[in-house]
CSV table of C-alpha atoms in Angstrom, one decimal:
chain,number,residue,atom,x,y,z
A,1,MET,CA,11.8,74.1,118.6
A,2,SER,CA,13.2,76.4,121.2
A,3,GLU,CA,15.0,79.5,120.3
A,4,GLY,CA,18.7,79.2,119.8
A,5,THR,CA,21.5,80.5,117.6
A,6,MET,CA,23.2,78.4,115.0
A,7,SER,CA,26.5,78.4,113.3
A,8,LEU,CA,26.6,77.2,109.7
A,9,THR,CA,29.0,76.9,106.7
A,10,LEU,CA,27.6,78.3,103.5
A,11,LYS,CA,28.9,77.3,100.1
A,12,VAL,CA,27.6,79.9,97.8
A,13,TRP,CA,27.9,80.3,94.0
A,14,ARG,CA,29.6,83.6,93.2
A,15,GLN,CA,29.6,84.9,89.6
A,16,LYS,CA,30.4,88.4,88.6
A,17,ASN,CA,28.1,88.6,85.5
A,18,SER,CA,26.4,86.5,82.9
A,19,THR,CA,29.6,86.0,80.9
A,20,SER,CA,32.2,85.4,83.6
A,21,LYS,CA,33.0,82.0,85.1
A,22,GLY,CA,31.6,81.4,88.5
A,23,GLU,CA,32.8,79.4,91.5
A,24,PHE,CA,31.8,78.4,94.9
A,25,LYS,CA,33.0,80.5,97.9
A,26,THR,CA,32.7,79.3,101.5
A,27,TYR,CA,31.4,81.6,104.2
A,28,PRO,CA,31.0,80.7,107.9
A,29,VAL,CA,28.0,82.3,109.5
A,30,SER,CA,27.2,82.4,113.2
A,31,GLY,CA,24.6,83.8,115.6
A,32,ILE,CA,21.8,82.7,113.3
A,33,SER,CA,18.4,82.5,114.9
A,34,SER,CA,16.5,79.3,114.1
A,35,ASP,CA,13.4,81.5,113.6
A,36,MET,CA,15.1,83.5,110.7
A,37,SER,CA,14.0,82.8,107.2
A,38,PHE,CA,16.7,81.6,104.8
A,39,LEU,CA,16.7,85.0,103.1
A,40,GLU,CA,17.1,86.8,106.5
A,41,MET,CA,20.2,84.6,107.1
A,42,PHE,CA,21.5,85.9,103.8
A,43,ASP,CA,20.8,89.5,104.9
A,44,VAL,CA,22.9,88.8,108.0
A,45,LEU,CA,25.8,87.4,105.9
A,46,ASN,CA,25.6,90.3,103.5
A,47,GLU,CA,25.7,92.9,106.3
A,48,GLU,CA,28.9,91.2,107.5
A,49,LEU,CA,30.4,91.2,104.0
A,50,ILE,CA,29.6,94.9,103.5
A,51,THR,CA,31.2,95.7,106.9
A,52,LYS,CA,34.3,93.8,105.9
A,53,GLY,CA,34.4,95.7,102.7
A,54,GLU,CA,33.6,92.7,100.5
A,55,GLU,CA,31.0,92.5,97.8
A,56,SER,CA,27.6,91.3,99.0
A,57,ILE,CA,25.9,88.3,97.5
A,58,ALA,CA,23.3,89.1,94.9
A,59,PHE,CA,20.0,87.3,95.3
A,60,ASP,CA,16.5,88.0,94.1
A,61,HIS,CA,13.7,88.6,96.5
A,62,ASP,CA,10.6,90.8,96.6
A,63,CYS,CA,7.5,90.0,98.7
A,64,ARG,CA,9.0,87.6,101.2
A,65,GLU,CA,5.6,86.1,101.8
A,66,GLY,CA,5.7,83.2,99.3
A,67,ILE,CA,3.9,84.7,96.3
A,68,CYS,CA,6.3,86.7,94.2
A,69,GLY,CA,8.5,83.7,93.0
A,70,MET,CA,11.7,85.7,92.9
A,71,CYS,CA,13.9,83.8,95.3
A,72,SER,CA,15.5,81.4,92.9
A,73,MET,CA,17.9,79.5,95.2
A,74,TYR,CA,18.9,75.9,94.7
A,75,ILE,CA,19.6,74.8,98.3
A,76,ASN,CA,21.3,71.5,99.1
A,77,GLY,CA,20.2,70.0,95.7
A,78,ARG,CA,16.6,71.2,95.7
A,79,PRO,CA,14.8,74.3,94.5
A,80,HIS,CA,13.8,76.4,97.6
A,81,GLY,CA,15.5,73.9,99.9
A,82,PRO,CA,14.5,70.8,101.8
A,83,LYS,CA,10.8,71.5,102.5
A,84,ASN,CA,8.0,70.8,100.1
A,85,ALA,CA,5.6,73.4,98.6
A,86,ILE,CA,7.4,76.5,99.8
A,87,THR,CA,9.5,79.3,98.4
A,88,THR,CA,12.9,80.3,99.9
A,89,CYS,CA,11.5,83.1,102.0
A,90,GLN,CA,9.2,80.5,103.7
A,91,LEU,CA,12.1,78.3,104.5
A,92,HIS,CA,13.3,78.8,108.1
A,93,MET,CA,16.6,78.1,109.6
A,94,ARG,CA,15.0,75.6,112.0
A,95,SER,CA,14.9,73.2,109.0
A,96,PHE,CA,18.7,72.9,109.4
A,97,LYS,CA,20.9,71.7,112.2
A,98,ASP,CA,23.6,73.7,114.0
A,99,GLY,CA,26.9,73.1,112.2
A,100,ASP,CA,25.4,72.1,108.8
A,101,THR,CA,27.1,72.9,105.6
A,102,ILE,CA,24.6,74.4,103.1
A,103,THR,CA,25.2,74.6,99.3
A,104,VAL,CA,23.4,77.4,97.5
A,105,GLU,CA,23.3,77.6,93.7
A,106,PRO,CA,21.4,79.6,91.2
A,107,TRP,CA,18.8,78.0,88.8
A,108,ARG,CA,20.8,76.3,86.1
A,109,ALA,CA,19.2,76.6,82.7
A,110,SER,CA,20.5,78.2,79.5
A,111,ALA,CA,17.1,79.9,79.1
A,112,PHE,CA,17.7,81.5,82.6
A,113,PRO,CA,21.1,83.2,82.2
A,114,ILE,CA,22.8,84.1,85.5
A,115,VAL,CA,22.7,87.9,86.1
A,116,LYS,CA,25.0,87.8,89.1
A,117,ASP,CA,25.7,85.3,91.9
A,118,LEU,CA,22.3,83.7,92.7
A,119,ALA,CA,20.1,86.0,90.6
A,120,VAL,CA,19.0,84.7,87.2
A,121,ASN,CA,17.1,86.4,84.4
A,122,ARG,CA,13.7,84.7,84.0
A,123,SER,CA,12.3,87.0,81.3
A,124,ALA,CA,12.0,84.0,79.0
A,125,PHE,CA,8.8,83.3,81.0
A,126,ASP,CA,7.5,86.8,80.3
A,127,ARG,CA,8.1,86.3,76.6
A,128,ILE,CA,6.1,83.0,76.7
A,129,ILE,CA,3.2,84.8,78.5
A,130,ALA,CA,3.4,87.6,76.0
A,131,SER,CA,3.1,85.1,73.1
A,132,GLY,CA,-0.4,83.9,74.2
A,133,GLY,CA,-0.9,83.7,78.0
A,134,TYR,CA,-3.7,86.1,78.1
A,135,VAL,CA,-7.4,86.7,77.1
A,136,SER,CA,-8.4,89.6,74.9
A,137,VAL,CA,-11.1,91.7,76.5
A,138,ASN,CA,-13.1,94.3,74.7
A,139,THR,CA,-13.6,97.6,76.3
A,140,GLY,CA,-17.0,98.8,77.3
A,141,ASN,CA,-19.2,98.3,80.4
A,142,ALA,CA,-18.0,95.7,82.8
A,143,LYS,CA,-20.1,92.5,82.5
A,144,ASP,CA,-21.8,91.0,85.5
A,145,ALA,CA,-19.3,88.7,87.1
A,146,ASN,CA,-21.7,85.7,87.1
A,147,ASP,CA,-23.4,86.0,83.7
A,148,ILE,CA,-21.3,83.0,82.4
A,149,LEU,CA,-21.9,79.9,84.3
A,150,ILE,CA,-18.8,77.9,85.1
A,151,PRO,CA,-18.9,74.5,86.8
A,152,LYS,CA,-17.3,74.7,90.2
A,153,GLU,CA,-14.9,71.8,89.4
A,154,ASP,CA,-13.6,73.6,86.3
A,155,ALA,CA,-13.2,76.8,88.3
A,156,ASP,CA,-11.3,75.0,91.0
A,157,GLU,CA,-9.0,73.3,88.5
A,158,ALA,CA,-8.4,76.5,86.7
A,159,PHE,CA,-7.6,78.2,90.0
A,160,SER,CA,-5.1,75.4,91.0
A,161,ALA,CA,-3.3,76.1,87.7
A,162,ALA,CA,-3.5,79.8,88.2
A,163,ALA,CA,-1.7,79.4,91.5
A,164,CYS,CA,1.6,79.2,89.5
A,165,ILE,CA,3.8,82.1,90.5
A,166,GLY,CA,6.3,81.7,87.7
A,167,CYS,CA,9.2,81.1,90.0
A,168,GLY,CA,11.0,78.7,87.7
A,169,ALA,CA,11.5,75.9,90.3
A,170,CYS,CA,10.1,73.5,87.7
A,171,VAL,CA,12.8,74.5,85.2
A,172,ALA,CA,15.4,74.3,87.9
A,173,ALA,CA,14.4,70.9,89.1
A,174,CYS,CA,14.0,69.3,85.7
A,175,LYS,CA,17.0,67.4,84.4
A,176,ASN,CA,16.2,68.9,80.9
A,177,ALA,CA,15.5,72.4,82.2
A,178,SER,CA,12.0,72.1,80.7
A,179,ALA,CA,9.4,74.7,81.2
A,180,MET,CA,6.5,72.3,80.5
A,181,LEU,CA,4.9,72.6,84.0
A,182,PHE,CA,5.0,76.4,83.9
A,183,VAL,CA,3.5,76.6,80.3
A,184,SER,CA,1.0,73.9,81.1
A,185,ALA,CA,-0.3,75.8,84.1
A,186,LYS,CA,-0.6,79.0,82.1
A,187,VAL,CA,-2.3,77.2,79.2
A,188,SER,CA,-4.6,75.3,81.6
A,189,GLN,CA,-5.8,78.2,83.7
A,190,LEU,CA,-7.3,79.8,80.6
A,191,ALA,CA,-8.2,76.7,78.5
A,192,LEU,CA,-10.5,75.5,81.3
A,193,LEU,CA,-12.6,78.7,81.4
A,194,PRO,CA,-15.1,79.9,78.7
A,195,GLN,CA,-13.3,83.3,78.5
A,196,GLY,CA,-10.1,81.5,77.6
A,197,LYS,CA,-11.5,79.0,75.1
A,198,VAL,CA,-11.9,81.7,72.4
A,199,GLU,CA,-8.2,82.0,71.8
A,200,SER,CA,-7.2,78.6,73.1
A,201,GLN,CA,-5.8,77.1,69.8
A,202,LYS,CA,-3.6,80.1,68.9
A,203,ARG,CA,-2.5,80.4,72.5
A,204,VAL,CA,-1.2,76.9,73.0
A,205,GLU,CA,0.5,76.9,69.5
A,206,ASN,CA,2.2,80.2,70.2
A,207,MET,CA,3.3,79.5,73.8
A,208,VAL,CA,4.8,76.1,72.9
A,209,ALA,CA,6.6,77.7,69.9
A,210,GLN,CA,8.0,80.5,72.2
A,211,MET,CA,9.0,77.9,74.8
A,212,ASP,CA,11.0,76.1,72.2
A,213,VAL,CA,12.6,79.3,70.9
A,214,GLU,CA,13.7,80.2,74.4
A,215,GLY,CA,15.7,77.0,74.6
A,216,PHE,CA,13.9,75.1,77.3
A,217,GLY,CA,14.3,71.3,77.2
A,218,ALA,CA,11.6,68.7,76.5
A,219,CYS,CA,9.6,66.7,79.1
A,220,THR,CA,10.7,63.3,80.2
A,221,ASN,CA,7.7,62.9,82.6
A,222,THR,CA,10.1,62.4,85.6
A,223,GLY,CA,7.8,64.4,87.8
A,224,ALA,CA,10.7,66.3,89.5
A,225,CYS,CA,9.0,69.7,88.5
A,226,SER,CA,5.7,69.0,90.3
A,227,ALA,CA,7.5,67.6,93.3
A,228,GLU,CA,9.4,70.8,93.7
A,229,CYS,CA,6.6,73.3,92.8
A,230,PRO,CA,5.9,75.7,95.7
A,231,LYS,CA,2.3,75.8,94.6
A,232,GLY,CA,1.9,72.0,94.0
A,233,ILE,CA,1.0,72.4,90.3
A,234,SER,CA,0.1,68.9,89.1
A,235,LEU,CA,1.4,66.9,86.1
A,236,GLU,CA,-2.2,66.6,84.9
A,237,HIS,CA,-1.7,70.1,83.5
A,238,ILE,CA,1.1,68.9,81.3
A,239,ALA,CA,-1.2,66.2,79.9
A,240,ARG,CA,-3.7,68.9,79.2
A,241,LEU,CA,-1.1,71.0,77.5
A,242,ASN,CA,-0.3,68.0,75.3
A,243,ARG,CA,-3.9,67.4,74.5
A,244,GLU,CA,-4.5,71.1,73.8
A,245,TYR,CA,-1.4,71.4,71.6
A,246,PHE,CA,-2.0,68.3,69.5
A,247,SER,CA,-5.7,68.9,69.0
A,248,ALA,CA,-4.9,72.6,68.1
A,249,LYS,CA,-2.2,71.5,65.6
A,250,LEU,CA,-4.6,69.0,64.0
A,251,THR,CA,-7.6,71.3,63.7
A,252,SER,CA,-6.6,75.0,63.7
A,253,ASN,CA,-6.4,77.1,60.6
A,254,ASN,CA,-2.8,78.2,61.3
A,255,VAL,CA,-0.8,76.4,58.7
B,1,MET,CA,8.5,73.4,56.7
B,2,SER,CA,5.0,72.0,56.5
B,3,TRP,CA,2.7,72.2,59.5
B,4,VAL,CA,3.2,68.4,60.0
B,5,ALA,CA,7.0,68.7,60.1
B,6,LYS,CA,6.8,71.7,62.4
B,7,THR,CA,4.4,69.9,64.8
B,8,LEU,CA,6.5,66.8,64.9
B,9,SER,CA,9.8,68.6,65.4
B,10,SER,CA,8.5,70.8,68.2
B,11,SER,CA,9.5,69.7,71.7
B,12,LEU,CA,6.0,68.2,72.2
B,13,GLY,CA,6.0,66.6,68.8
B,14,LYS,CA,9.3,64.8,69.4
B,15,LYS,CA,7.9,63.4,72.6
B,16,LEU,CA,4.8,62.3,70.6
B,17,LEU,CA,7.2,60.4,68.3
B,18,MET,CA,8.9,58.8,71.3
B,19,ALA,CA,5.6,57.8,72.9
B,20,GLY,CA,4.1,56.4,69.7
B,21,THR,CA,7.1,54.4,68.6
B,22,GLY,CA,7.7,53.3,72.1
B,23,LEU,CA,4.2,51.9,72.5
B,24,PHE,CA,4.4,50.1,69.2
B,25,LEU,CA,7.6,48.5,70.4
B,26,CYS,CA,5.7,47.4,73.5
B,27,THR,CA,3.2,45.5,71.4
B,28,PHE,CA,6.1,43.9,69.5
B,29,LEU,CA,7.6,42.7,72.9
B,30,ILE,CA,4.3,40.9,73.7
B,31,VAL,CA,4.3,39.0,70.3
B,32,HIS,CA,8.1,38.3,70.6
B,33,LEU,CA,7.7,36.9,74.1
B,34,ILE,CA,4.8,34.7,73.3
B,35,GLY,CA,6.7,33.3,70.3
B,36,ASN,CA,9.9,32.7,72.3
B,37,LEU,CA,8.1,30.9,75.1
B,38,GLN,CA,7.7,28.0,72.6
B,39,LEU,CA,11.5,27.5,73.2
B,40,LEU,CA,10.5,26.0,76.6
B,41,LYS,CA,8.2,23.4,75.0
B,42,GLU,CA,9.8,20.0,75.2
B,43,ASP,CA,9.4,19.1,71.5
B,44,ASN,CA,13.0,19.5,70.5
B,45,GLY,CA,12.2,22.9,68.9
B,46,GLN,CA,9.5,21.8,66.6
B,47,SER,CA,6.9,24.4,67.4
B,48,PHE,CA,9.5,27.1,67.7
B,49,ASN,CA,11.0,26.3,64.3
B,50,ILE,CA,7.6,26.3,62.6
B,51,TYR,CA,6.8,29.6,64.3
B,52,ALA,CA,10.2,31.1,63.2
B,53,SER,CA,9.6,29.9,59.6
B,54,PHE,CA,6.1,31.4,59.6
B,55,MET,CA,7.4,34.7,60.9
B,56,THR,CA,10.0,35.0,58.2
B,57,HIS,CA,7.9,33.9,55.3
B,58,ASN,CA,4.4,35.5,55.9
B,59,PRO,CA,4.2,38.6,53.7
B,60,LEU,CA,2.1,40.6,56.2
B,61,ILE,CA,4.6,40.0,59.0
B,62,LYS,CA,7.5,40.9,56.7
B,63,VAL,CA,5.9,44.3,56.1
B,64,ILE,CA,5.4,44.8,59.8
B,65,SER,CA,8.9,43.7,60.5
B,66,TYR,CA,10.2,46.5,58.2
B,67,GLY,CA,8.0,48.9,60.2
B,68,LEU,CA,9.5,47.5,63.4
B,69,TYR,CA,13.1,48.2,62.2
B,70,PHE,CA,12.1,51.7,61.1
B,71,PHE,CA,10.5,52.4,64.5
B,72,ILE,CA,13.5,51.2,66.4
B,73,ILE,CA,15.7,53.5,64.4
B,74,LEU,CA,13.2,56.4,64.7
B,75,HIS,CA,12.8,55.9,68.5
B,76,SER,CA,16.6,55.9,68.9
B,77,ALA,CA,17.2,58.9,66.5
B,78,VAL,CA,14.6,61.1,68.2
B,79,ALA,CA,16.0,60.1,71.6
B,80,ILE,CA,19.5,61.2,70.6
B,81,TRP,CA,18.0,64.4,69.1
B,82,LEU,CA,16.1,65.1,72.3
B,83,THR,CA,19.0,64.3,74.6
B,84,ILE,CA,21.3,66.8,72.7
B,85,LEU,CA,18.6,69.5,73.0
B,86,ASN,CA,17.9,68.7,76.7
B,87,LYS,CA,21.6,68.8,77.4
B,88,LYS,CA,21.9,72.2,75.7
B,89,ALA,CA,19.0,73.5,77.9
B,90,ARG,CA,20.9,72.5,81.0
B,91,PRO,CA,24.6,72.9,80.1
B,92,ALA,CA,25.9,73.1,83.7
B,93,ASP,CA,25.1,70.5,86.3
B,94,TYR,CA,24.3,71.3,90.0
B,95,ALA,CA,27.1,70.7,92.5
B,96,VAL,CA,24.5,69.0,94.8
B,97,SER,CA,21.4,67.3,93.4
B,98,ASN,CA,18.6,65.8,95.5
B,99,THR,CA,15.9,64.9,93.1
B,100,SER,CA,12.7,63.0,94.0
B,101,SER,CA,12.3,61.5,90.5
B,102,THR,CA,12.9,57.8,89.9
B,103,TRP,CA,16.3,56.6,88.6
B,104,ALA,CA,14.7,54.9,85.6
B,105,SER,CA,12.9,58.1,84.5
B,106,ARG,CA,16.2,60.0,84.6
B,107,SER,CA,18.2,57.3,82.9
B,108,MET,CA,16.0,56.5,79.9
B,109,MET,CA,18.8,57.4,77.4
B,110,LEU,CA,21.4,55.3,79.2
B,111,LEU,CA,19.0,52.3,79.5
B,112,GLY,CA,18.0,52.8,75.8
B,113,THR,CA,21.6,52.9,74.7
B,114,MET,CA,22.2,49.6,76.5
B,115,LEU,CA,19.1,48.1,74.9
B,116,LEU,CA,20.2,49.2,71.4
B,117,ILE,CA,23.6,47.5,72.0
B,118,PHE,CA,21.6,44.4,73.1
B,119,ILE,CA,19.4,44.5,70.1
B,120,GLY,CA,22.4,44.8,67.8
B,121,LEU,CA,24.1,41.8,69.4
B,122,HIS,CA,20.9,39.9,69.6
B,123,MET,CA,20.4,40.3,65.8
B,124,VAL,CA,24.0,39.2,65.1
B,125,HIS,CA,23.5,36.1,67.3
B,126,PHE,CA,20.1,34.9,65.9
B,127,TRP,CA,18.6,37.1,63.1
B,128,ALA,CA,21.7,37.4,61.0
B,129,ARG,CA,22.6,33.7,61.3
B,130,TYR,CA,19.0,32.6,60.5
B,131,HIS,CA,18.9,34.8,57.4
B,132,PHE,CA,22.4,34.5,56.1
B,133,ASP,CA,24.2,31.5,57.5
B,134,ASN,CA,23.9,28.8,54.8
B,135,GLY,CA,25.6,26.2,57.0
B,136,LEU,CA,22.5,25.8,59.3
B,137,SER,CA,21.1,22.4,59.5
B,138,LEU,CA,17.6,21.8,58.1
B,139,VAL,CA,14.7,20.0,59.7
B,140,SER,CA,11.4,18.8,58.3
B,141,TYR,CA,8.2,18.2,60.2
B,142,GLY,CA,6.3,16.6,57.3
B,143,THR,CA,6.6,20.0,55.6
B,144,GLU,CA,9.2,21.7,53.4
B,145,PRO,CA,12.6,21.6,55.1
B,146,MET,CA,13.2,24.6,57.3
B,147,LYS,CA,16.3,26.1,59.0
B,148,ASN,CA,16.8,24.8,62.5
B,149,LEU,CA,16.8,28.1,64.5
B,150,TYR,CA,16.2,26.1,67.7
B,151,GLU,CA,19.6,24.5,67.4
B,152,ILE,CA,21.4,27.9,67.4
B,153,VAL,CA,19.4,29.1,70.4
B,154,ASP,CA,20.0,25.9,72.3
B,155,ALA,CA,23.7,26.1,71.7
B,156,MET,CA,23.8,29.7,72.8
B,157,TYR,CA,22.3,29.0,76.1
B,158,ASP,CA,24.4,26.0,76.9
B,159,ARG,CA,27.2,25.3,79.4
B,160,GLY,CA,30.3,27.4,78.7
B,161,ASN,CA,28.2,30.3,77.5
B,162,GLU,CA,27.5,31.7,81.0
B,163,GLY,CA,28.8,35.1,80.0
B,164,TRP,CA,26.3,35.6,77.2
B,165,ILE,CA,23.5,34.2,79.4
B,166,GLY,CA,24.4,36.7,82.0
B,167,PHE,CA,24.4,39.4,79.4
B,168,TYR,CA,20.9,38.4,78.2
B,169,VAL,CA,19.5,38.3,81.7
B,170,ILE,CA,20.9,41.7,82.6
B,171,SER,CA,19.7,43.2,79.4
B,172,GLN,CA,16.1,42.1,80.3
B,173,LEU,CA,16.6,43.8,83.7
B,174,VAL,CA,17.5,46.9,81.7
B,175,LEU,CA,14.5,46.5,79.5
B,176,GLY,CA,12.3,46.2,82.6
B,177,PHE,CA,13.6,49.5,84.0
B,178,HIS,CA,13.1,51.2,80.6
B,179,LEU,CA,9.5,50.0,80.4
B,180,SER,CA,8.8,50.8,84.1
B,181,HIS,CA,9.0,54.5,83.1
B,182,GLY,CA,8.3,54.4,79.4
B,183,PHE,CA,5.0,52.6,79.3
B,184,ALA,CA,3.0,55.0,81.6
B,185,SER,CA,5.0,58.0,80.4
B,186,ALA,CA,3.8,57.4,76.8
B,187,PHE,CA,0.2,57.8,77.9
B,188,GLN,CA,1.0,61.0,79.7
B,189,THR,CA,2.6,62.3,76.5
B,190,PHE,CA,-0.5,61.5,74.5
B,191,GLY,CA,-2.3,63.7,77.0
B,192,LEU,CA,-4.1,60.8,78.6
B,193,ASN,CA,-4.1,61.7,82.3
B,194,HIS,CA,-7.2,61.0,84.2
B,195,ARG,CA,-8.0,60.5,87.9
B,196,LYS,CA,-9.7,57.2,87.1
B,197,TYR,CA,-7.4,55.8,84.5
B,198,THR,CA,-3.9,57.0,85.3
B,199,PRO,CA,-3.5,54.8,88.4
B,200,ILE,CA,-4.6,51.8,86.3
B,201,ILE,CA,-2.1,52.8,83.5
B,202,LYS,CA,0.7,53.1,86.0
B,203,GLY,CA,-0.2,49.7,87.6
B,204,ALA,CA,-0.4,48.1,84.1
B,205,GLY,CA,2.9,49.7,83.2
B,206,LEU,CA,4.7,48.3,86.2
B,207,THR,CA,3.1,44.8,85.7
B,208,PHE,CA,3.9,44.9,82.0
B,209,SER,CA,7.6,45.7,82.7
B,210,ILE,CA,8.0,43.0,85.3
B,211,VAL,CA,6.2,40.3,83.2
B,212,ILE,CA,8.1,41.2,80.0
B,213,ALA,CA,11.5,41.3,81.8
B,214,LEU,CA,10.9,38.1,83.8
B,215,GLY,CA,9.4,36.3,80.8
B,216,PHE,CA,12.4,37.0,78.6
B,217,ALA,CA,14.9,36.4,81.3
B,218,ILE,CA,13.5,33.0,82.4
B,219,ILE,CA,14.0,31.5,78.9
B,220,PRO,CA,17.8,31.4,78.7
B,221,ILE,CA,18.0,30.4,82.4
B,222,LEU,CA,15.6,27.4,82.0
B,223,MET,CA,17.3,26.4,78.7
B,224,TYR,CA,20.7,26.5,80.5
B,225,LEU,CA,19.4,24.4,83.4
B,226,ASN,CA,17.7,21.8,81.2
């Protein structure tokens, strides 16, 4: 598309802190380049707000190259906006039409409390990882990288799970705010590899228990999570999570 | 709590209960449909009445039927429990929602509630009368006299009862939508997801939901027309 500037109407969720009641505020923006990213458009709006002496809109962002998973914006009814398999920083204004009204909301899940405006606290994910999403490695000399043979297919499958950036789009998209896709990716990436098999039973038991403690919902297998995942994590991982969990519960020594 | 109770009350465990009871109820639907298709036989209800009498007197089937009632209650109770927890996990709705998931998959609780109401009324209409109405006429086919269930069914699907017939047909549509998600979803919950078999399971689920819904819906329509 050729270069051009756009004028848009933004309906943005404003909320002072986690306990206050939020509301939508409408902001007209103009002079937006179609080549800008969605976050850059917010930068322009925030500059204007600061110049006018108003409070800028809080939103999370870090790498702006699609791998940090911070930009938790629910745009026009979809996590990360209208395109598939991207984060908000990879969404460009050419995906919208001049004159469009765009509704931007934060992730909505009780396990992800709103910090301010569009920024949510996703540390529930960190606590799930801390409960078992790791492998224990003894210190000493580094082993040769290839001394354990791993079938290429398993390595590929583990890698596709490891592509999860923990952005929380799955939780945001799920009608139950379920974290199943996230947890399944983190369980899968380790369960598929010999290094991860050692602690696999304790891992899946602890991670599912922590997921429930955090107050995420259960899975209805609607598939909304996978459809919105910026890294295309597949529902097959949720099936693997179920297998891992039930077989661990049946056979592990953890009563 | 024992490890069994802990496992079954976890988020995954509750889904396992939904899937297990759901698939059992699917097998019941097959048996029930095959039995009911005898209503369409032009023998003035003989084979249907003999079948109904067998189903209520055979001790093994009696035991299974108590299991069936229990599983319907368990399926409903766990569904309500899950729905409350899921609602708590997402207390505020989005102002704009543009999901790619199917309507049926998002509406399992609504569809299930409609089915539970249907099952309740269905049991009042036929099961309760068959068991407790002493005014039913008796028939004998060279055997012990048995209650004429066919007569009640035939009267139910007769002229003047268009409202109930419509209710029955719509309920089967609801059942079809419920199964269109539930059948394949149960296998996913069991952890059975495989490149080779998942497409087959999904196809089988869709076929199953259409055959069951159509099969049940056609009975009152044909009985009404005859």
